[in-house]
Coordinates of C-alpha atoms in Angstrom, one line a residue:
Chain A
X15 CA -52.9 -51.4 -92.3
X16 CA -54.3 -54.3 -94.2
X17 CA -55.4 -52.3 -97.0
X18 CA -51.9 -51.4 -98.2
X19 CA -50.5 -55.3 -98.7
X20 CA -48.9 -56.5 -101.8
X21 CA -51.0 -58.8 -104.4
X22 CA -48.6 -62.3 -103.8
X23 CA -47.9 -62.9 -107.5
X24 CA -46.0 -59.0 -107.3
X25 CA -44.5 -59.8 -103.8
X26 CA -43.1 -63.2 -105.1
X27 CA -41.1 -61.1 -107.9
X28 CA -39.5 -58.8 -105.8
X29 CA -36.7 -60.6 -103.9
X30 CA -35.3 -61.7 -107.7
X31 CA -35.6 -57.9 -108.8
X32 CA -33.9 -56.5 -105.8
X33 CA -30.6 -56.9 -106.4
X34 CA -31.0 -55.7 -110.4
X35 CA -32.8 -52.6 -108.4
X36 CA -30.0 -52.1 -105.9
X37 CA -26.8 -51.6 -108.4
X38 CA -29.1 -49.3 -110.7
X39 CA -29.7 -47.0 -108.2
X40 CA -26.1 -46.9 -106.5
X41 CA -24.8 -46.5 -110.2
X42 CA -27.4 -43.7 -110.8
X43 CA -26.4 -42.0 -107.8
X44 CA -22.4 -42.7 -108.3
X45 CA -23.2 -40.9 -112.1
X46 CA -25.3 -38.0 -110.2
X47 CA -22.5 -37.1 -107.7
X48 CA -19.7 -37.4 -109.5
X49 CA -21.0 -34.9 -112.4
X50 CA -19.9 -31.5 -112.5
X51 CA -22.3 -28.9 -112.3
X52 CA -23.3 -26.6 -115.1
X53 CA -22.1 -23.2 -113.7
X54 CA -26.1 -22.0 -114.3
X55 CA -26.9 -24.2 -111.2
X56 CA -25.2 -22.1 -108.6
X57 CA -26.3 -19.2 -110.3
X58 CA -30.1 -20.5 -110.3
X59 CA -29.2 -21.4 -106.6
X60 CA -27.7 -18.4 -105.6
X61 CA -31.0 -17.0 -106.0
X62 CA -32.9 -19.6 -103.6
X63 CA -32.5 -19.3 -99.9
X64 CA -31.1 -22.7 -98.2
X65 CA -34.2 -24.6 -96.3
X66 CA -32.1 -25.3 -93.2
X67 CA -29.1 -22.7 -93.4
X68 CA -29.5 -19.3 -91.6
X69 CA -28.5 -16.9 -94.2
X70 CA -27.0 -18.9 -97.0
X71 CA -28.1 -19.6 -100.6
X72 CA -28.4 -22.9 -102.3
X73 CA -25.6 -21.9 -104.1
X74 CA -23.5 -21.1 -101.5
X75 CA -24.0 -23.9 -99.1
X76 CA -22.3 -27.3 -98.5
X77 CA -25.7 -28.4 -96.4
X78 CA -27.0 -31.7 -97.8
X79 CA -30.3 -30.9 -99.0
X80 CA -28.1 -27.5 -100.6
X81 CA -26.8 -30.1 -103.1
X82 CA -29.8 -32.2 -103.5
X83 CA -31.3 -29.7 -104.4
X84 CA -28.4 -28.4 -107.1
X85 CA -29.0 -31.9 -108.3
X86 CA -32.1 -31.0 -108.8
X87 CA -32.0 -27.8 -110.4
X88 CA -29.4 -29.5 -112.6
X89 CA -31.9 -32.0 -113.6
X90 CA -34.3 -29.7 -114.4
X91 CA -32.0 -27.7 -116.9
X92 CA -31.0 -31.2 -118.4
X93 CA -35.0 -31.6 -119.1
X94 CA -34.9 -28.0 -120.8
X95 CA -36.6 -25.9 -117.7
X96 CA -35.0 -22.2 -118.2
X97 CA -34.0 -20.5 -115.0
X98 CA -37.8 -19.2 -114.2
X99 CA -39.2 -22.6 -114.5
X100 CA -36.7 -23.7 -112.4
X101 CA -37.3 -20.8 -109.7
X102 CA -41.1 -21.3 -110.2
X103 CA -40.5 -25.5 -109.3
X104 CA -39.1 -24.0 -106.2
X105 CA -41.6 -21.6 -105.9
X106 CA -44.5 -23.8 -106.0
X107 CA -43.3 -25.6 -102.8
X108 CA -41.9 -23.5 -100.4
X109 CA -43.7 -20.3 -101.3
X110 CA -41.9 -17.1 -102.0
X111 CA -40.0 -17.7 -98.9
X112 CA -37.7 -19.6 -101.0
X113 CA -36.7 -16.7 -103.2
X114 CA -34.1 -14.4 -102.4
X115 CA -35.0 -11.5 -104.7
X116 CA -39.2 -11.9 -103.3
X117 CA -41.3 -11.2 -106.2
X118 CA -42.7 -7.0 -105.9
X119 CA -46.4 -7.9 -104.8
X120 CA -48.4 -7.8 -101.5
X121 CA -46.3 -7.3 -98.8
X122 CA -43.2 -7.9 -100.8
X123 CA -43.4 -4.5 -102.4
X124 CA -42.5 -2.9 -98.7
X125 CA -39.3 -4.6 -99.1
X126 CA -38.8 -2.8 -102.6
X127 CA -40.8 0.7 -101.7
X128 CA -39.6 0.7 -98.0
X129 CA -35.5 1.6 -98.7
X130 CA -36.5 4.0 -101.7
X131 CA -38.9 5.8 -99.2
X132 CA -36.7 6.3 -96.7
X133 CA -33.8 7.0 -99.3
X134 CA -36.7 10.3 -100.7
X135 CA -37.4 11.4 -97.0
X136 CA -33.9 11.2 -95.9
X137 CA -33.2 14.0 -98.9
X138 CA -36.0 15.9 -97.6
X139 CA -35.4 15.9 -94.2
X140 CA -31.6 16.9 -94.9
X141 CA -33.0 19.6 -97.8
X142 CA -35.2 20.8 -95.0
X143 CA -32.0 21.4 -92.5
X144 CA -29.8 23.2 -95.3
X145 CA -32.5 25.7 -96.3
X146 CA -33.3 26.2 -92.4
X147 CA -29.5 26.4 -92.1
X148 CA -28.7 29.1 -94.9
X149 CA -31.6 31.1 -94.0
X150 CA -30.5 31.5 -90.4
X151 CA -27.0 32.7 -92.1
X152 CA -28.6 35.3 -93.3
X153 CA -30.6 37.0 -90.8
X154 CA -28.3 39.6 -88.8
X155 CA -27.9 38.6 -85.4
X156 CA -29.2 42.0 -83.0
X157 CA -26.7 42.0 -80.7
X158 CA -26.9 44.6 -77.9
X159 CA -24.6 47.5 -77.9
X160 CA -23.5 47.2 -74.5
X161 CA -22.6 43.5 -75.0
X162 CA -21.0 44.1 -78.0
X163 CA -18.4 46.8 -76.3
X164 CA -17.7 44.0 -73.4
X165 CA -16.9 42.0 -75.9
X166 CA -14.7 44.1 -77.7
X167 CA -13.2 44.9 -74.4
X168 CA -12.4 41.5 -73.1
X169 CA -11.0 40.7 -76.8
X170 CA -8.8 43.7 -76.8
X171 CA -7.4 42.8 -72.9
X172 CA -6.9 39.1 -74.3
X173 CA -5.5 40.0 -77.5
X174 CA -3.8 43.5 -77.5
X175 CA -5.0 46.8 -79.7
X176 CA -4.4 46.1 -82.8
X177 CA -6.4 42.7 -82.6
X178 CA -9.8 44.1 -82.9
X179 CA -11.8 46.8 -84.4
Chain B
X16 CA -37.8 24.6 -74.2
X17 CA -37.0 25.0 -77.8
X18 CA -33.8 23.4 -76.6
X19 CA -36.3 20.0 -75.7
X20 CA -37.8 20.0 -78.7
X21 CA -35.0 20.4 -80.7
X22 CA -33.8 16.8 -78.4
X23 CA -36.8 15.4 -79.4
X24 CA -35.9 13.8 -83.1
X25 CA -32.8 12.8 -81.6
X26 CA -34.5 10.8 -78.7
X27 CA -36.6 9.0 -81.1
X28 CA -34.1 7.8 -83.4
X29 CA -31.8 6.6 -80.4
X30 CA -34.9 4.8 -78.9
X31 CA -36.0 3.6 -82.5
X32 CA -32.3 1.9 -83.3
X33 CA -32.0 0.4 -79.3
X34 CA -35.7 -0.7 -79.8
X35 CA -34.7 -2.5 -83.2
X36 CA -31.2 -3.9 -81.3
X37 CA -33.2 -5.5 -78.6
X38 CA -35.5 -7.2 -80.7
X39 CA -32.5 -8.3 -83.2
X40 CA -31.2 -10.0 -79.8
X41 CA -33.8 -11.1 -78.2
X42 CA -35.8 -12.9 -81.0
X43 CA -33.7 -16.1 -80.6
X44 CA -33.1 -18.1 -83.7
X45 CA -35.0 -17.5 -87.0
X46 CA -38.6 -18.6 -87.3
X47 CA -39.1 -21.9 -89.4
X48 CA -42.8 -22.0 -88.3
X49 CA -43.7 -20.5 -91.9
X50 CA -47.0 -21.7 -93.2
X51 CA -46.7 -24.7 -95.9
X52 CA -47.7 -23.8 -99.5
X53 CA -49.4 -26.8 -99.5
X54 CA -51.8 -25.8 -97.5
X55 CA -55.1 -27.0 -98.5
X56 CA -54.1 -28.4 -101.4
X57 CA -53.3 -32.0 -102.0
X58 CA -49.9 -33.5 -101.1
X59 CA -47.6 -34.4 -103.8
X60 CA -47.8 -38.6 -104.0
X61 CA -44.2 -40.7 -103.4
X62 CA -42.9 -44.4 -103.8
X63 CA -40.1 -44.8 -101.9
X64 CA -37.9 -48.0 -100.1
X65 CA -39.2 -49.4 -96.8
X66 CA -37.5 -50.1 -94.3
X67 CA -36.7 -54.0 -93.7
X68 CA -39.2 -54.6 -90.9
X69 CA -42.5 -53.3 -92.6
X70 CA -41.9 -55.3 -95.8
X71 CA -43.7 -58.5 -94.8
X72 CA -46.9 -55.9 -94.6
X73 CA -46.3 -53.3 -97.7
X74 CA -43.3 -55.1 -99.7
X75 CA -40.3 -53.4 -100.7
X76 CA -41.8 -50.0 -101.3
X77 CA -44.5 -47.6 -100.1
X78 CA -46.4 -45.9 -102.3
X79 CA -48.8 -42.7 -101.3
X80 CA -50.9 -43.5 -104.0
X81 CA -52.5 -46.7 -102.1
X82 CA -53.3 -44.8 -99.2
X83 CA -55.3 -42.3 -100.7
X84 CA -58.7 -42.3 -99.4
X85 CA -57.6 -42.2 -95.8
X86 CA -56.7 -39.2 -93.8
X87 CA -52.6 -39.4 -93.2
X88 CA -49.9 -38.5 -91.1
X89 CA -46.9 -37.8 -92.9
X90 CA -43.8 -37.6 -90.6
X91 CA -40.6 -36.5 -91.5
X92 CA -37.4 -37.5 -89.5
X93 CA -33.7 -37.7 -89.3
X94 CA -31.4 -40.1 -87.2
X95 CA -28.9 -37.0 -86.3
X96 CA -31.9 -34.9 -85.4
X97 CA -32.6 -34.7 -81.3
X98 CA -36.0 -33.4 -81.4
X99 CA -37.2 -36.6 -83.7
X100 CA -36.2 -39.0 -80.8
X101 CA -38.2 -36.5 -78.3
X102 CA -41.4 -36.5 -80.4
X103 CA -41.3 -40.8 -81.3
X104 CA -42.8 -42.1 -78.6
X105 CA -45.9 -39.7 -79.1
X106 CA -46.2 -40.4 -82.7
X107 CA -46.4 -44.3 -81.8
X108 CA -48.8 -43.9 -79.3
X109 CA -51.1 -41.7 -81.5
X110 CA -50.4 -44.8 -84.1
X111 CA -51.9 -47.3 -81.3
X112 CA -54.8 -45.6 -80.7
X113 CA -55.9 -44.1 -84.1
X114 CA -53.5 -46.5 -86.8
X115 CA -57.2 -48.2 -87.6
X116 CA -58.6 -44.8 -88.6
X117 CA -55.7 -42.8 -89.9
X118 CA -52.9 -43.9 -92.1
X119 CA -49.4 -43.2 -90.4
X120 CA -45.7 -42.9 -92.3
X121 CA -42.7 -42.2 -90.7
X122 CA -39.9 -40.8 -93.4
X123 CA -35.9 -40.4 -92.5
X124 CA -35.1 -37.5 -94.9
X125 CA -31.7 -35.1 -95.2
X126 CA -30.1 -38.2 -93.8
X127 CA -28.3 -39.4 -96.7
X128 CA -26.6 -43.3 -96.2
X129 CA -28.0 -43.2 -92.3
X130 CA -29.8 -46.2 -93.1
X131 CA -28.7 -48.5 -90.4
X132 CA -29.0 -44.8 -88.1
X133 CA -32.8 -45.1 -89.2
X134 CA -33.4 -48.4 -88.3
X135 CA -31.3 -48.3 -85.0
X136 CA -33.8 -45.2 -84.5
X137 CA -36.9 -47.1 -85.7
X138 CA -35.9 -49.9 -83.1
X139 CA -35.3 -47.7 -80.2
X140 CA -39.0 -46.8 -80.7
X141 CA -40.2 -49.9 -81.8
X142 CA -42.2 -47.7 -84.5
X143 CA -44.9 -50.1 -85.8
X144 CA -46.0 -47.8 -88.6
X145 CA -44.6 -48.1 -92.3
X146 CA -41.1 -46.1 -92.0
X147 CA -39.7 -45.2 -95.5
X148 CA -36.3 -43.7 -96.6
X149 CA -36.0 -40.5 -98.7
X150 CA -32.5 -40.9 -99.2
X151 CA -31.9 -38.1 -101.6
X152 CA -34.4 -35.7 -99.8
X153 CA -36.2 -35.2 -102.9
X154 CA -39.5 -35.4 -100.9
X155 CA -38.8 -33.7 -98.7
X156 CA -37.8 -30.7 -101.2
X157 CA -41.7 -31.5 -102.6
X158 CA -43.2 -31.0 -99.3
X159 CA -41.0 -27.9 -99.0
X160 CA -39.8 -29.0 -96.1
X161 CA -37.5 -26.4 -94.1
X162 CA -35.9 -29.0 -91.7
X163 CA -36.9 -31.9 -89.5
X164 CA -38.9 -32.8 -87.5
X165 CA -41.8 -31.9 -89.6
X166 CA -45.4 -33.1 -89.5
X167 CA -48.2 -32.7 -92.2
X168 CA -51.5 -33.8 -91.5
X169 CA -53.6 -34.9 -94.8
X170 CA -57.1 -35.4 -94.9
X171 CA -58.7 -38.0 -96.5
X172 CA -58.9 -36.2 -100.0
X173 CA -55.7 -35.6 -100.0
X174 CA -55.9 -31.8 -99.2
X175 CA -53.1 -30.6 -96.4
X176 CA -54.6 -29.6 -93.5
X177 CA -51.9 -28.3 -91.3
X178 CA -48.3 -29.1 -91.1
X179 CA -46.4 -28.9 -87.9
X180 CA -42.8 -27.4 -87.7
X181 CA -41.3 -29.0 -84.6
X182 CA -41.3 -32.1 -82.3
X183 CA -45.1 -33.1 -81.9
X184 CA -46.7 -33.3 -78.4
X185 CA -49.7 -35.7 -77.2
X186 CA -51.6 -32.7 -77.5
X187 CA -50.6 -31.6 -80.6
X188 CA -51.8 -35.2 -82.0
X189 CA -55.1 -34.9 -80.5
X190 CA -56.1 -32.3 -81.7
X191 CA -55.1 -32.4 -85.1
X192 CA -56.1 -35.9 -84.9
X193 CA -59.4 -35.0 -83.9
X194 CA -59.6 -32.6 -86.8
X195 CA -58.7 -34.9 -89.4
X196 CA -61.5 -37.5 -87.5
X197 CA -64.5 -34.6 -87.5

């Protein structure tokens, strides 16, 4: 651990610059928090998934590193980063994971291509049915005579003369 | 028998949607063990406050930058987070037996104004590696961090060569240890 100590003449500044250091970062932090957001934030954050929520965007949640990092993407746009730079920043750390729309590459695209398969099968498989359907319509059904006069019979008992011809 | 096959589609989409219902309940919570995007490729540097007790070695701050050269463990920690108290006493006994080799720092991250939490934590342990405070989480956002406990282990040119998702074990320190010593 020796190899990370402080020259003296830099250590024997410090305890004078502490205080100085102190207020500027609790008045930098008071400024940061009590900012309101530029509405493109939660937008940009509605499209990046929360690091420690289940199911929630950055936009969305109330989680503490949720609003760091709004702080963050608010920073960002304050420095002139558009909304892909901003998702790229993201990106860049966390990996597509981050992204709630993934990007249509790799095994992304099965997320894309996947629904609209099934969507284009569904309509065949239900085309498929109909067809099958209206053709069976259509071919007479060869009934037997005999079975067709009990029938008739037991409709007639059940129903009366008139009922069937 | 035409009446069996006609079952058959039928069958299979039942089994296929009770298939995909068990494994909704039975995978448990989702999987944060997702590979860093810093893998093999060098960590992003800090400077960040110290904790009271390491300033007579480091000074007010720790900076990454002056322990480039070494391999690192980088762990990240929280004072409300259980499995950070489970996995301490293994990362300070990896620090006694490799701190010569291997440069350790403990971070308390997503922990915002815990400070005297981090220090009671720190005590409990008696942690005798630099601990530093990443009060606004903005390192851990550029490790892409996903939660805590998390611990990356860096070798000496800075490259990532695995991070860990999780409370560390003895043998999860040996190993990866031993790796970063090879």
């Amino acid at each position: 651990m020796t190899g990370l100590r402080l020259a003296p003449a830099r250590r024997a500044r410090l305890p004078a610059l502490l205080p100085a250091l102190l207020v500027a970062a609790l008045l930098a932090t008071a400024a940061a928090q009590d900012r309101p957001l530029d509405p493109r934030v939660f937008d940009i954050g509605r499209e990046l998934r929360c690091p420690t929520c289940v199911a929630e965007s950055v936009g969305e949640s109330n989680a503490a590193i949720a609003r760091e990092m709004r702080a963050l993407i608010q920073e960002q746009l304050d420095a002139g980063a558009d909304r892909r730079e901003v998702l790229g920043f993201f990106q860049e750390r966390y990996g597509d994971w981050i992204l709630l729309n993934p990007p249509m590459r790799g095994m992304n695209l099965l997320v894309w291509l996947l629904p609209v398969a099934g969507a284009v099968v569904g309509l065949l498989v239900l085309a498929r049915l109909l067809q099958r359907w209206r053709r069976a319509a259509e071919i007479p059904v060869d009934v037997d005579s005999a079975e067709l006069d009990r029938v008739r019979t037991e409709m007639q008992d059940q129903l009366g003369d008139g009922a069937v011809r | 028998m035409s009446q069996i096959r006609r079952l058959v589609p039928v069958v299979a989409v039942v089994a296929g949607l009770t298939a995909l219902f068990l494994f909704g309940l039975l995978r448990g919570s989702p999987d944060r063990n997702i590979p860093s995007n810093l893998l093999n490729r060098p960590v992003p540097d800090f400077d960040l406050p110290l904790f009271e007790r390491y300033m007579s070695d480091f000074g007010p701050r720790l900076s990454l930058a002056e322990a480039r050269g070494r391999p690192l463990v980088i762990n990240f920690w929280a004072s409300w987070c259980g499995p950070c108290y489970e996995e301490a006493p293994h990362l300070q006994r990896a620090w006694l037996d490799h701190g010569e080799e291997v440069f350790f720092v403990g971070i308390q991250t997503q922990d915002r104004d815990a400070r005297a939490a981090g220090r009671a934590f720190i005590e409990r342990f008696d942690l005798g590696f630099p601990n530093v405070i990443d009060d606004d989480s903005r390192v851990s956002i550029a490790y892409g961090l996903f939660g805590v406990p998390e611990t990356f282990f860096v070798r000496a040119d800075g490259t990532l060569q695995h991070k860990f998702v999780g409370p560390v074990t003895e043998s999860v320190m040996r190993e990866q240890i031993g790796a970063l010593l090879r």
